[in-house]
Amino acid sequence: MRNLQCIHYSKHKNQPGLPLTAAAWDTITDSIVCAYGPSKADQVIDLKRIECYKRGSSTEAHLIASWDAPCPLPNLDHDRIIDLHYLVQLEASCLVLAGGDIVVVRSQPLPGQEKIEIVGSIDAGITAARWSPDEELLAVTTGAHTLLFMTLEFENIANVPFSADDSKLSKHVSVGWGKSETQFKGKRAKALRDPTIPERVDEGTVSTHDLKDSNISWRGDGEFLATNTFDEEQRRMIRVYSREGILDSVSEPVDGLEGALSWRPAGNLLAGIQRLDDRIDVVFFERNGLRHGEFSLRVAKQDMDSWASSISLSWNIDSTVLAVSYCDRVQLWTMGNYHYYLKQEFSFPLDGEMSRPLTGLWHPEESLRVAALQAVKIDGMMSNGNFSTPDSGAVHEIEVISNISSGCSLPPDGFGMTLVQDGSTALRIANIPPPFAQFEIQLPEIARDSAANKNGSKIAVLGLSSVFLYRLRIDSKSARCLELEESFELPTPIQGVPLQICFSDNESLHVLFSPRTENARAPTLYDVYTGTFRLIDTEARMTRFFPSADYRSLVCSMDNSTHIIASGSNNASIASTAPICSFPSAAPYTAVVSYGGEHIAIGLTSTGSLYANTRVLLRNCSSFFVTDSHLILTTTNHLLKFVHLSRAEEDLAVPPDQPEADERCRNIERGARLVAVIPTTSSVILQMPRGNTETIHPRALVLASIRRSVENKQYRAAFLNCRSNRVDMNILYDYLPDQFLESVSLVLDQLKSVEYIDLLLSQFRGEDVSKTMYKETLPSKDIFKSNQGGAENQNRNVPVSTSHSKVNRICDAFLSILVHRYSTNLQNVITAHLCKSPPDIESGLHVISDLQAKGEHDFVETAVEHTCFLADVNKIYDAALGMYNLQLALLVAQQSQKDPREYLPYLQDLQEQPELRRKYLIDHDLKRYESALAHLHAVGDFDEVKAYTERHELYKSSLELYKYNSDSYAAILQAYAEFLSSRSRYKEAAIAFESLSDYTSASEAYRASNSWRESLSCAKLASQSPESVTSLAKALAESLEEAKEYSAAATVQLEYLSDVEAATEILCKGHHFSEAIRIVSLHGLQNLLKDVVDPGLGEGFATLTELLADCKGQLKAQVPRLKELREIKARDPLAFFGDAANHGGANDGADIPDDMSLAASSTASTNATTLVTRYTNRHSNATLGTNTSRRSSKKRRAEERKRAKGKKGSVYEEEYLVASIGRLVERVNGLVEYQAKSGIGIDQSGGAEANADGETGLEPPSAPTAPGGELAAVTEVLLRRGMREQARVLERSTSEVLDMCRECIREVFEVKQKQESSAASEIQQKQGSAGLDIEGQAGVPWWRKLDPPVVPKYEGVGLL
């Protein structure tokens, strides 16, 4: 599908004198080294250098060296140059002469070196020579029928003779199938002939045009070479040798095989020329010598003896183009889908006698750059030719690019038109497998370039001397016909060589000519319709000119820059240019698109760098196309990507290589390239490496088309697009929900079809696909959507709805319109009801019931069948029964798989029952027990109602039914209270008993629920004996004391048992010393102060002192261990976890969870890992839920037990230590802040002082100051009872523990790291909506995600 478009042509003429005989590329200086002579008249060789491709440099040849070259062989009139090669390593030219001399000419000889040196000589003469691609070996065939191998130092390392026995090596056996006597000549013999057997076998007859010359060609990797020599057996033979000179194979005999030979650098084929009676073929051989296909050259029979009498072949460096050189022209052939295309022909005819055929000399590094070497004899005056003037030869420098000639890719003119040049065939408009085409144009001359206008109605083909204009009749579906409209003759060659052609709009047609003179750089623009020339006003070298994407202007590429051609009036002789941008490097593949009034130039270099103006978008791009909204490209990673166009190149966002997560990226076949893009059909045409084409519909284009249709309220087009491309139809609503709800009537009018409406309604679900699978990738569209969507869209932050309000809202909107269209959309009404979530089956059945009432029985059966198709038939049957419509239930049952022997007797039995009893039975069978209870209550049988209530636990419903019948209500409530008591719901049962004045039962129930106040009051109300009340009070006091409710137990002892001493003891046990002293003094029992309060105070002091000592010991042990663990992990995390993995010997890491991250910046985490773990040896981007789902519940419980133990040396130890210290701090805070929680005021004025680094202390400035608490209360009572030393010890211990807690919090909970990352966390949280990870999702410990505990400032008691 790609053409070879000529982007540069220049001719370097030789001055009259010695003929041009050989040339070679010098890649260091980008020049051509040419050899002139020797000739019969003047046996001198001139070596000259021609500077190429340099802006402003002279095209004249600069002399390198000149010397006499007499021929040492008497059988030659004069010597002849067999091969000229420029050796990059030696910076010297190597000439191999037919007389046997090998000459090295050094450009810059070192001291002691000669500029011209004959480094070797072969007495028998040389017939062919060729350097290996790596310039390490020189292969030479001699006149003595031998093959020599020489090193770079010109030392002979192998001498291989050509032998007649070489043909026996490959053993190409002939079994005589080509002989007449072996052929079956019976009846119908031709029809029965095996098609795999050839009609005749070649014997290797010699071509009449064979010059009996020799040729050598190396394989691209330099491991093998092939020679084509004229054998003594009077036939051509191709021999394949290894690099060591070992014969590998010989070719099979081929009739008419000539001396041309070129081994494809890729290594799979050797190309040669076979001349037959009526045609000339390029034949291919495999390395083993067997034939492997061919193709015929476009040569007429009458031309085979003239300009096609001598032919040579040459592959370019990347094996994509084969140059076929004739006497006066060079053809460039490419292959695609096993067909060879003639892409270009450059003709250089002369009237003089040719000394040798044209030679196609490919550049060693630039694959599409070739020099055509033209050498002629000087036999008097010669007349003008087509592209040349009388001289002794010329070097024609040509550069082409592999480009696609396509039409407009902007809607509505994008038809995917592609023009393919194949000699005289130049059009392809449909996706027809190459080499076939929808239309073929037969031209009288070779096509050089082709172009189409914007709307595709005209096609222009540029020939060698004419322009052919064709008109294509095309509509929205297909192209109708193609006919020649007009042809134009191009002006004389003095204006230059025609290179390219293009339209600038639908009517303007231009041809680009090469510079008129050799030293000129400015090309010429030719207007085909007016016949006027305009010189492009530029000093840069112009490579391509083409229309912009919208065809409103002409664009030209000049070296690294891109310009718009401002042609001015039609009579202007100068066409000025306005620069758009300058690429950092040369970009031969360029396109210009206008977006938002700004020009964006997209350029692709030969190395795969893609530029947007001056910005590099990609480094691995292989092809691209531009539409009105997208830059579409393929990469060498075999991905197709879509970039949204923007006014500024810095806003062009190339999607990442994530085809599974981004609609702008998708996988394609390996090596596929873009051929055409058709936005009107949301399709892209790709060509595979082997040549076939495929049409795909990428999600990015399809979704862009759907969104555009939704914005324009073209819902039918969007629906059909979703339907044909399997796109979730929820996007029709989710993209612009408010607009959709407002346009429901329009949607119904556009869809029209009942089936289409049903399909649309059935596809809606709660997920917001515009936030999940079809997330908008263009930021400006997100803004547009939020503005259009209203407050509902702006407030929706959850992609998947947790309720079904979306589906129900859509169905209700449709129903509000469909209720007025019952006659035409009755089926859609039922669908709308049943597509709700959950399905509103009863509403749908009510519609059918209304039809039954109207007597429309034909519609009823259809509606029932449709209903059973949309929902579960069993649920529909139950819903029909629940409507108590037995006839409708029968219709539904007939549509189900139910057995009539089951449902018919059941329905008949229901039909015979009274109405209330029937409804009760139906509700009971449907397990609608409350409704059944209501119908049973209406029947009036209380005993049956009570029994049904107890069976199904419907006490609340029964109480509601009998709320006006006191006797029945009391009976039901009594049963309910007994039921609650049996279920251990004692508090509720006690309330029910008390409401029924059953105080005895209520007291027992209250006692069971530990409600001591209510139990004692009910016991008194039940008029129980004092002994019973006392026994109850003792039991309650004991249970309260066991439950550590000391205040309540003391109250019972004091008020109901009058035991002051027991109450005092209980208060002291709960450390309520102040209350105990008050009660003792109130009752005048001062002796209890020494007997009860002081001993209890001593026990409380000892308990608190021991607790504080344990806290200090725990902090001293755990904080250093935690610091040690973190230091080890920071030094070498892998070694740290590896040691932990090996802990325990045979378990080999059994303590290590699969979700353990090895990131050095984090520690043991419950989050999913994003790094490879030592324990699973796999990479995972899964979430915690994904990982944990792979583990059994037994393993999870075992891991949780290990986590809770925090065994020393395990990976859980750090987490265990952090949790343990946190619990200790909370316990200490509870002792200090107890009175604050009890209602005592807290002083908020305290804070931490700044440390030396200017940072605050461990607690924030608002840290509370606790004036009291359990510790402060005990300290105060100790002072009141004269125990000052004990009070001082307790306060000192408290202060020490609090200070230790403050000091360890920053290190334990990593407070500093948390503060430093707070700003980054806020930014990440803002970016969370864009799909970015925020802190805390992977590898972040739980203690960093929480605020550290705050230790209050403890002031103590002022007396101390």
mmCIF file with all atom_site columns, C-alpha atoms in Angstrom, residues 1040-1175:
data_model
loop_
_atom_site.group_PDB
_atom_site.id
_atom_site.type_symbol
_atom_site.label_atom_id
_atom_site.label_alt_id
_atom_site.label_comp_id
_atom_site.label_asym_id
_atom_site.label_entity_id
_atom_site.label_seq_id
_atom_site.pdbx_PDB_ins_code
_atom_site.Cartn_x
_atom_site.Cartn_y
_atom_site.Cartn_z
_atom_site.occupancy
_atom_site.B_iso_or_equiv
_atom_site.pdbx_formal_charge
_atom_site.auth_seq_id
_atom_site.auth_comp_id
_atom_site.auth_asym_id
_atom_site.auth_atom_id
_atom_site.pdbx_PDB_model_num
ATOM 1   C CA . LEU A 1 1040 ? -22.420 -6.012  90.969  1.00 0.00 ? 1040 LEU A CA 1
ATOM 2   C CA . GLU A 1 1041 ? -19.183 -6.377  92.881  1.00 0.00 ? 1041 GLU A CA 1
ATOM 3   C CA . GLU A 1 1042 ? -18.117 -9.205  90.585  1.00 0.00 ? 1042 GLU A CA 1
ATOM 4   C CA . ALA A 1 1043 ? -18.902 -6.975  87.618  1.00 0.00 ? 1043 ALA A CA 1
ATOM 5   C CA . LYS A 1 1044 ? -16.638 -4.270  89.191  1.00 0.00 ? 1044 LYS A CA 1
ATOM 6   C CA . GLU A 1 1045 ? -19.540 -1.851  89.489  1.00 0.00 ? 1045 GLU A CA 1
ATOM 7   C CA . TYR A 1 1046 ? -18.334 -0.791  92.922  1.00 0.00 ? 1046 TYR A CA 1
ATOM 8   C CA . SER A 1 1047 ? -20.464 2.326   93.326  1.00 0.00 ? 1047 SER A CA 1
ATOM 9   C CA . ALA A 1 1048 ? -23.703 0.434   92.600  1.00 0.00 ? 1048 ALA A CA 1
ATOM 10  C CA . ALA A 1 1049 ? -22.733 -2.431  94.920  1.00 0.00 ? 1049 ALA A CA 1
ATOM 11  C CA . ALA A 1 1050 ? -21.907 0.032   97.724  1.00 0.00 ? 1050 ALA A CA 1
ATOM 12  C CA . THR A 1 1051 ? -25.291 1.756   97.213  1.00 0.00 ? 1051 THR A CA 1
ATOM 13  C CA . VAL A 1 1052 ? -27.153 -1.580  97.585  1.00 0.00 ? 1052 VAL A CA 1
ATOM 14  C CA . GLN A 1 1053 ? -25.170 -2.449  100.742 1.00 0.00 ? 1053 GLN A CA 1
ATOM 15  C CA . LEU A 1 1054 ? -25.788 0.924   102.256 1.00 0.00 ? 1054 LEU A CA 1
ATOM 16  C CA . GLU A 1 1055 ? -29.476 1.517   101.363 1.00 0.00 ? 1055 GLU A CA 1
ATOM 17  C CA . TYR A 1 1056 ? -31.020 -1.978  101.334 1.00 0.00 ? 1056 TYR A CA 1
ATOM 18  C CA . LEU A 1 1057 ? -28.727 -3.890  103.727 1.00 0.00 ? 1057 LEU A CA 1
ATOM 19  C CA . SER A 1 1058 ? -27.599 -0.949  105.990 1.00 0.00 ? 1058 SER A CA 1
ATOM 20  C CA . ASP A 1 1059 ? -24.049 -2.354  106.110 1.00 0.00 ? 1059 ASP A CA 1
ATOM 21  C CA . VAL A 1 1060 ? -21.775 0.754   106.272 1.00 0.00 ? 1060 VAL A CA 1
ATOM 22  C CA . GLU A 1 1061 ? -18.562 -1.210  106.729 1.00 0.00 ? 1061 GLU A CA 1
ATOM 23  C CA . ALA A 1 1062 ? -19.227 -3.455  103.684 1.00 0.00 ? 1062 ALA A CA 1
ATOM 24  C CA . ALA A 1 1063 ? -20.079 -0.384  101.595 1.00 0.00 ? 1063 ALA A CA 1
ATOM 25  C CA . THR A 1 1064 ? -16.838 1.308   102.698 1.00 0.00 ? 1064 THR A CA 1
ATOM 26  C CA . GLU A 1 1065 ? -14.779 -1.749  101.813 1.00 0.00 ? 1065 GLU A CA 1
ATOM 27  C CA . ILE A 1 1066 ? -16.336 -1.946  98.344  1.00 0.00 ? 1066 ILE A CA 1
ATOM 28  C CA . LEU A 1 1067 ? -15.657 1.786   97.692  1.00 0.00 ? 1067 LEU A CA 1
ATOM 29  C CA . CYS A 1 1068 ? -12.029 1.398   98.755  1.00 0.00 ? 1068 CYS A CA 1
ATOM 30  C CA . LYS A 1 1069 ? -11.685 -1.583  96.446  1.00 0.00 ? 1069 LYS A CA 1
ATOM 31  C CA . GLY A 1 1070 ? -12.788 0.662   93.566  1.00 0.00 ? 1070 GLY A CA 1
ATOM 32  C CA . HIS A 1 1071 ? -10.376 3.452   94.693  1.00 0.00 ? 1071 HIS A CA 1
ATOM 33  C CA . HIS A 1 1072 ? -13.305 5.725   95.557  1.00 0.00 ? 1072 HIS A CA 1
ATOM 34  C CA . PHE A 1 1073 ? -11.596 6.810   98.793  1.00 0.00 ? 1073 PHE A CA 1
ATOM 35  C CA . SER A 1 1074 ? -13.143 10.265  99.028  1.00 0.00 ? 1074 SER A CA 1
ATOM 36  C CA . GLU A 1 1075 ? -16.656 8.794   98.861  1.00 0.00 ? 1075 GLU A CA 1
ATOM 37  C CA . ALA A 1 1076 ? -15.729 6.174   101.455 1.00 0.00 ? 1076 ALA A CA 1
ATOM 38  C CA . ILE A 1 1077 ? -14.478 8.867   103.896 1.00 0.00 ? 1077 ILE A CA 1
ATOM 39  C CA . ARG A 1 1078 ? -17.697 10.866  103.324 1.00 0.00 ? 1078 ARG A CA 1
ATOM 40  C CA . ILE A 1 1079 ? -19.930 7.854   104.148 1.00 0.00 ? 1079 ILE A CA 1
ATOM 41  C CA . VAL A 1 1080 ? -17.894 6.978   107.253 1.00 0.00 ? 1080 VAL A CA 1
ATOM 42  C CA . SER A 1 1081 ? -18.084 10.542  108.573 1.00 0.00 ? 1081 SER A CA 1
ATOM 43  C CA . LEU A 1 1082 ? -21.797 10.764  107.694 1.00 0.00 ? 1082 LEU A CA 1
ATOM 44  C CA . HIS A 1 1083 ? -22.615 7.760   109.867 1.00 0.00 ? 1083 HIS A CA 1
ATOM 45  C CA . GLY A 1 1084 ? -20.161 8.764   112.623 1.00 0.00 ? 1084 GLY A CA 1
ATOM 46  C CA . LEU A 1 1085 ? -18.080 5.622   112.365 1.00 0.00 ? 1085 LEU A CA 1
ATOM 47  C CA . GLN A 1 1086 ? -14.602 7.221   112.555 1.00 0.00 ? 1086 GLN A CA 1
ATOM 48  C CA . ASN A 1 1087 ? -13.041 3.935   113.614 1.00 0.00 ? 1087 ASN A CA 1
ATOM 49  C CA . LEU A 1 1088 ? -13.541 2.680   110.082 1.00 0.00 ? 1088 LEU A CA 1
ATOM 50  C CA . LEU A 1 1089 ? -10.965 5.211   108.822 1.00 0.00 ? 1089 LEU A CA 1
ATOM 51  C CA . LYS A 1 1090 ? -8.140  3.243   110.389 1.00 0.00 ? 1090 LYS A CA 1
ATOM 52  C CA . ASP A 1 1091 ? -9.746  -0.173  110.135 1.00 0.00 ? 1091 ASP A CA 1
ATOM 53  C CA . VAL A 1 1092 ? -10.981 -0.009  106.518 1.00 0.00 ? 1092 VAL A CA 1
ATOM 54  C CA . VAL A 1 1093 ? -9.979  3.169   104.624 1.00 0.00 ? 1093 VAL A CA 1
ATOM 55  C CA . ASP A 1 1094 ? -6.268  3.262   105.509 1.00 0.00 ? 1094 ASP A CA 1
ATOM 56  C CA . PRO A 1 1095 ? -5.641  -0.439  104.658 1.00 0.00 ? 1095 PRO A CA 1
ATOM 57  C CA . GLY A 1 1096 ? -7.563  0.016   101.397 1.00 0.00 ? 1096 GLY A CA 1
ATOM 58  C CA . LEU A 1 1097 ? -5.544  3.141   100.622 1.00 0.00 ? 1097 LEU A CA 1
ATOM 59  C CA . GLY A 1 1098 ? -2.331  1.186   101.169 1.00 0.00 ? 1098 GLY A CA 1
ATOM 60  C CA . GLU A 1 1099 ? -3.467  -1.541  98.803  1.00 0.00 ? 1099 GLU A CA 1
ATOM 61  C CA . GLY A 1 1100 ? -4.394  1.066   96.141  1.00 0.00 ? 1100 GLY A CA 1
ATOM 62  C CA . PHE A 1 1101 ? -0.987  2.748   96.491  1.00 0.00 ? 1101 PHE A CA 1
ATOM 63  C CA . ALA A 1 1102 ? 0.790   -0.577  96.079  1.00 0.00 ? 1102 ALA A CA 1
ATOM 64  C CA . THR A 1 1103 ? -1.310  -1.509  93.004  1.00 0.00 ? 1103 THR A CA 1
ATOM 65  C CA . LEU A 1 1104 ? -0.667  1.803   91.207  1.00 0.00 ? 1104 LEU A CA 1
ATOM 66  C CA . THR A 1 1105 ? 3.017   1.825   92.077  1.00 0.00 ? 1105 THR A CA 1
ATOM 67  C CA . GLU A 1 1106 ? 3.432   -1.684  90.729  1.00 0.00 ? 1106 GLU A CA 1
ATOM 68  C CA . LEU A 1 1107 ? 1.539   -0.763  87.539  1.00 0.00 ? 1107 LEU A CA 1
ATOM 69  C CA . LEU A 1 1108 ? 3.764   2.264   86.894  1.00 0.00 ? 1108 LEU A CA 1
ATOM 70  C CA . ALA A 1 1109 ? 6.883   0.197   87.503  1.00 0.00 ? 1109 ALA A CA 1
ATOM 71  C CA . ASP A 1 1110 ? 5.683   -2.393  84.965  1.00 0.00 ? 1110 ASP A CA 1
ATOM 72  C CA . CYS A 1 1111 ? 5.096   0.412   82.440  1.00 0.00 ? 1111 CYS A CA 1
ATOM 73  C CA . LYS A 1 1112 ? 8.616   1.732   82.895  1.00 0.00 ? 1112 LYS A CA 1
ATOM 74  C CA . GLY A 1 1113 ? 10.077  -1.713  82.503  1.00 0.00 ? 1113 GLY A CA 1
ATOM 75  C CA . GLN A 1 1114 ? 8.088   -2.384  79.355  1.00 0.00 ? 1114 GLN A CA 1
ATOM 76  C CA . LEU A 1 1115 ? 9.177   0.902   77.747  1.00 0.00 ? 1115 LEU A CA 1
ATOM 77  C CA . LYS A 1 1116 ? 12.829  0.279   78.623  1.00 0.00 ? 1116 LYS A CA 1
ATOM 78  C CA . ALA A 1 1117 ? 12.691  -3.141  77.006  1.00 0.00 ? 1117 ALA A CA 1
ATOM 79  C CA . GLN A 1 1118 ? 10.544  -2.526  73.907  1.00 0.00 ? 1118 GLN A CA 1
ATOM 80  C CA . VAL A 1 1119 ? 11.693  0.896   72.642  1.00 0.00 ? 1119 VAL A CA 1
ATOM 81  C CA . PRO A 1 1120 ? 15.399  -0.068  72.205  1.00 0.00 ? 1120 PRO A CA 1
ATOM 82  C CA . ARG A 1 1121 ? 14.363  -3.361  70.562  1.00 0.00 ? 1121 ARG A CA 1
ATOM 83  C CA . LEU A 1 1122 ? 12.139  -1.489  68.114  1.00 0.00 ? 1122 LEU A CA 1
ATOM 84  C CA . LYS A 1 1123 ? 14.973  0.909   67.258  1.00 0.00 ? 1123 LYS A CA 1
ATOM 85  C CA . GLU A 1 1124 ? 17.320  -2.024  66.673  1.00 0.00 ? 1124 GLU A CA 1
ATOM 86  C CA . LEU A 1 1125 ? 14.865  -3.722  64.312  1.00 0.00 ? 1125 LEU A CA 1
ATOM 87  C CA . ARG A 1 1126 ? 14.436  -0.604  62.219  1.00 0.00 ? 1126 ARG A CA 1
ATOM 88  C CA . GLU A 1 1127 ? 18.174  -0.023  61.942  1.00 0.00 ? 1127 GLU A CA 1
ATOM 89  C CA . ILE A 1 1128 ? 18.689  -3.582  60.677  1.00 0.00 ? 1128 ILE A CA 1
ATOM 90  C CA . LYS A 1 1129 ? 15.864  -3.223  58.163  1.00 0.00 ? 1129 LYS A CA 1
ATOM 91  C CA . ALA A 1 1130 ? 17.149  0.137   56.906  1.00 0.00 ? 1130 ALA A CA 1
ATOM 92  C CA . ARG A 1 1131 ? 20.620  -1.283  56.273  1.00 0.00 ? 1131 ARG A CA 1
ATOM 93  C CA . ASP A 1 1132 ? 19.474  -4.328  54.289  1.00 0.00 ? 1132 ASP A CA 1
ATOM 94  C CA . PRO A 1 1133 ? 15.742  -5.030  53.985  1.00 0.00 ? 1133 PRO A CA 1
ATOM 95  C CA . LEU A 1 1134 ? 16.218  -8.230  51.995  1.00 0.00 ? 1134 LEU A CA 1
ATOM 96  C CA . ALA A 1 1135 ? 18.651  -9.650  54.531  1.00 0.00 ? 1135 ALA A CA 1
ATOM 97  C CA . PHE A 1 1136 ? 16.361  -8.575  57.376  1.00 0.00 ? 1136 PHE A CA 1
ATOM 98  C CA . PHE A 1 1137 ? 13.327  -10.358 55.938  1.00 0.00 ? 1137 PHE A CA 1
ATOM 99  C CA . GLY A 1 1138 ? 15.506  -13.196 54.735  1.00 0.00 ? 1138 GLY A CA 1
ATOM 100 C CA . ASP A 1 1139 ? 16.684  -13.840 58.292  1.00 0.00 ? 1139 ASP A CA 1
ATOM 101 C CA . ALA A 1 1140 ? 13.094  -13.666 59.403  1.00 0.00 ? 1140 ALA A CA 1
ATOM 102 C CA . ALA A 1 1141 ? 12.132  -16.060 56.653  1.00 0.00 ? 1141 ALA A CA 1
ATOM 103 C CA . ASN A 1 1142 ? 14.744  -18.564 57.778  1.00 0.00 ? 1142 ASN A CA 1
ATOM 104 C CA . HIS A 1 1143 ? 13.770  -18.212 61.409  1.00 0.00 ? 1143 HIS A CA 1
ATOM 105 C CA . GLY A 1 1144 ? 12.436  -21.475 62.559  1.00 0.00 ? 1144 GLY A CA 1
ATOM 106 C CA . GLY A 1 1145 ? 14.467  -23.736 60.317  1.00 0.00 ? 1145 GLY A CA 1
ATOM 107 C CA . ALA A 1 1146 ? 12.309  -26.053 58.300  1.00 0.00 ? 1146 ALA A CA 1
ATOM 108 C CA . ASN A 1 1147 ? 9.422   -23.634 58.013  1.00 0.00 ? 1147 ASN A CA 1
ATOM 109 C CA . ASP A 1 1148 ? 11.521  -21.602 55.542  1.00 0.00 ? 1148 ASP A CA 1
ATOM 110 C CA . GLY A 1 1149 ? 9.629   -18.393 55.832  1.00 0.00 ? 1149 GLY A CA 1
ATOM 111 C CA . ALA A 1 1150 ? 6.357   -19.779 57.064  1.00 0.00 ? 1150 ALA A CA 1
ATOM 112 C CA . ASP A 1 1151 ? 5.967   -16.704 59.260  1.00 0.00 ? 1151 ASP A CA 1
ATOM 113 C CA . ILE A 1 1152 ? 6.117   -14.401 56.279  1.00 0.00 ? 1152 ILE A CA 1
ATOM 114 C CA . PRO A 1 1153 ? 2.788   -13.323 54.778  1.00 0.00 ? 1153 PRO A CA 1
ATOM 115 C CA . ASP A 1 1154 ? 2.336   -13.039 51.010  1.00 0.00 ? 1154 ASP A CA 1
ATOM 116 C CA . ASP A 1 1155 ? 1.444   -9.366  51.290  1.00 0.00 ? 1155 ASP A CA 1
ATOM 117 C CA . MET A 1 1156 ? 4.731   -8.374  52.976  1.00 0.00 ? 1156 MET A CA 1
ATOM 118 C CA . SER A 1 1157 ? 6.432   -5.503  51.149  1.00 0.00 ? 1157 SER A CA 1
ATOM 119 C CA . LEU A 1 1158 ? 10.208  -5.323  50.935  1.00 0.00 ? 1158 LEU A CA 1
ATOM 120 C CA . ALA A 1 1159 ? 10.360  -1.587  50.217  1.00 0.00 ? 1159 ALA A CA 1
ATOM 121 C CA . ALA A 1 1160 ? 13.104  -0.010  52.292  1.00 0.00 ? 1160 ALA A CA 1
ATOM 122 C CA . SER A 1 1161 ? 10.923  2.965   53.103  1.00 0.00 ? 1161 SER A CA 1
ATOM 123 C CA . SER A 1 1162 ? 8.212   0.957   54.795  1.00 0.00 ? 1162 SER A CA 1
ATOM 124 C CA . THR A 1 1163 ? 7.845   -1.975  57.074  1.00 0.00 ? 1163 THR A CA 1
ATOM 125 C CA . ALA A 1 1164 ? 5.509   -4.857  57.681  1.00 0.00 ? 1164 ALA A CA 1
ATOM 126 C CA . SER A 1 1165 ? 2.229   -3.798  56.177  1.00 0.00 ? 1165 SER A CA 1
ATOM 127 C CA . THR A 1 1166 ? -1.205  -5.199  55.759  1.00 0.00 ? 1166 THR A CA 1
ATOM 128 C CA . ASN A 1 1167 ? -1.425  -3.647  52.328  1.00 0.00 ? 1167 ASN A CA 1
ATOM 129 C CA . ALA A 1 1168 ? -0.781  -5.375  49.020  1.00 0.00 ? 1168 ALA A CA 1
ATOM 130 C CA . THR A 1 1169 ? 2.773   -5.371  47.732  1.00 0.00 ? 1169 THR A CA 1
ATOM 131 C CA . THR A 1 1170 ? 3.929   -3.799  44.516  1.00 0.00 ? 1170 THR A CA 1
ATOM 132 C CA . LEU A 1 1171 ? 7.420   -5.322  44.609  1.00 0.00 ? 1171 LEU A CA 1
ATOM 133 C CA . VAL A 1 1172 ? 8.665   -8.828  44.081  1.00 0.00 ? 1172 VAL A CA 1
ATOM 134 C CA . THR A 1 1173 ? 8.699   -10.737 47.367  1.00 0.00 ? 1173 THR A CA 1
ATOM 135 C CA . ARG A 1 1174 ? 11.202  -13.278 48.559  1.00 0.00 ? 1174 ARG A CA 1
ATOM 136 C CA . TYR A 1 1175 ? 8.377   -15.571 49.554  1.00 0.00 ? 1175 TYR A CA 1
#
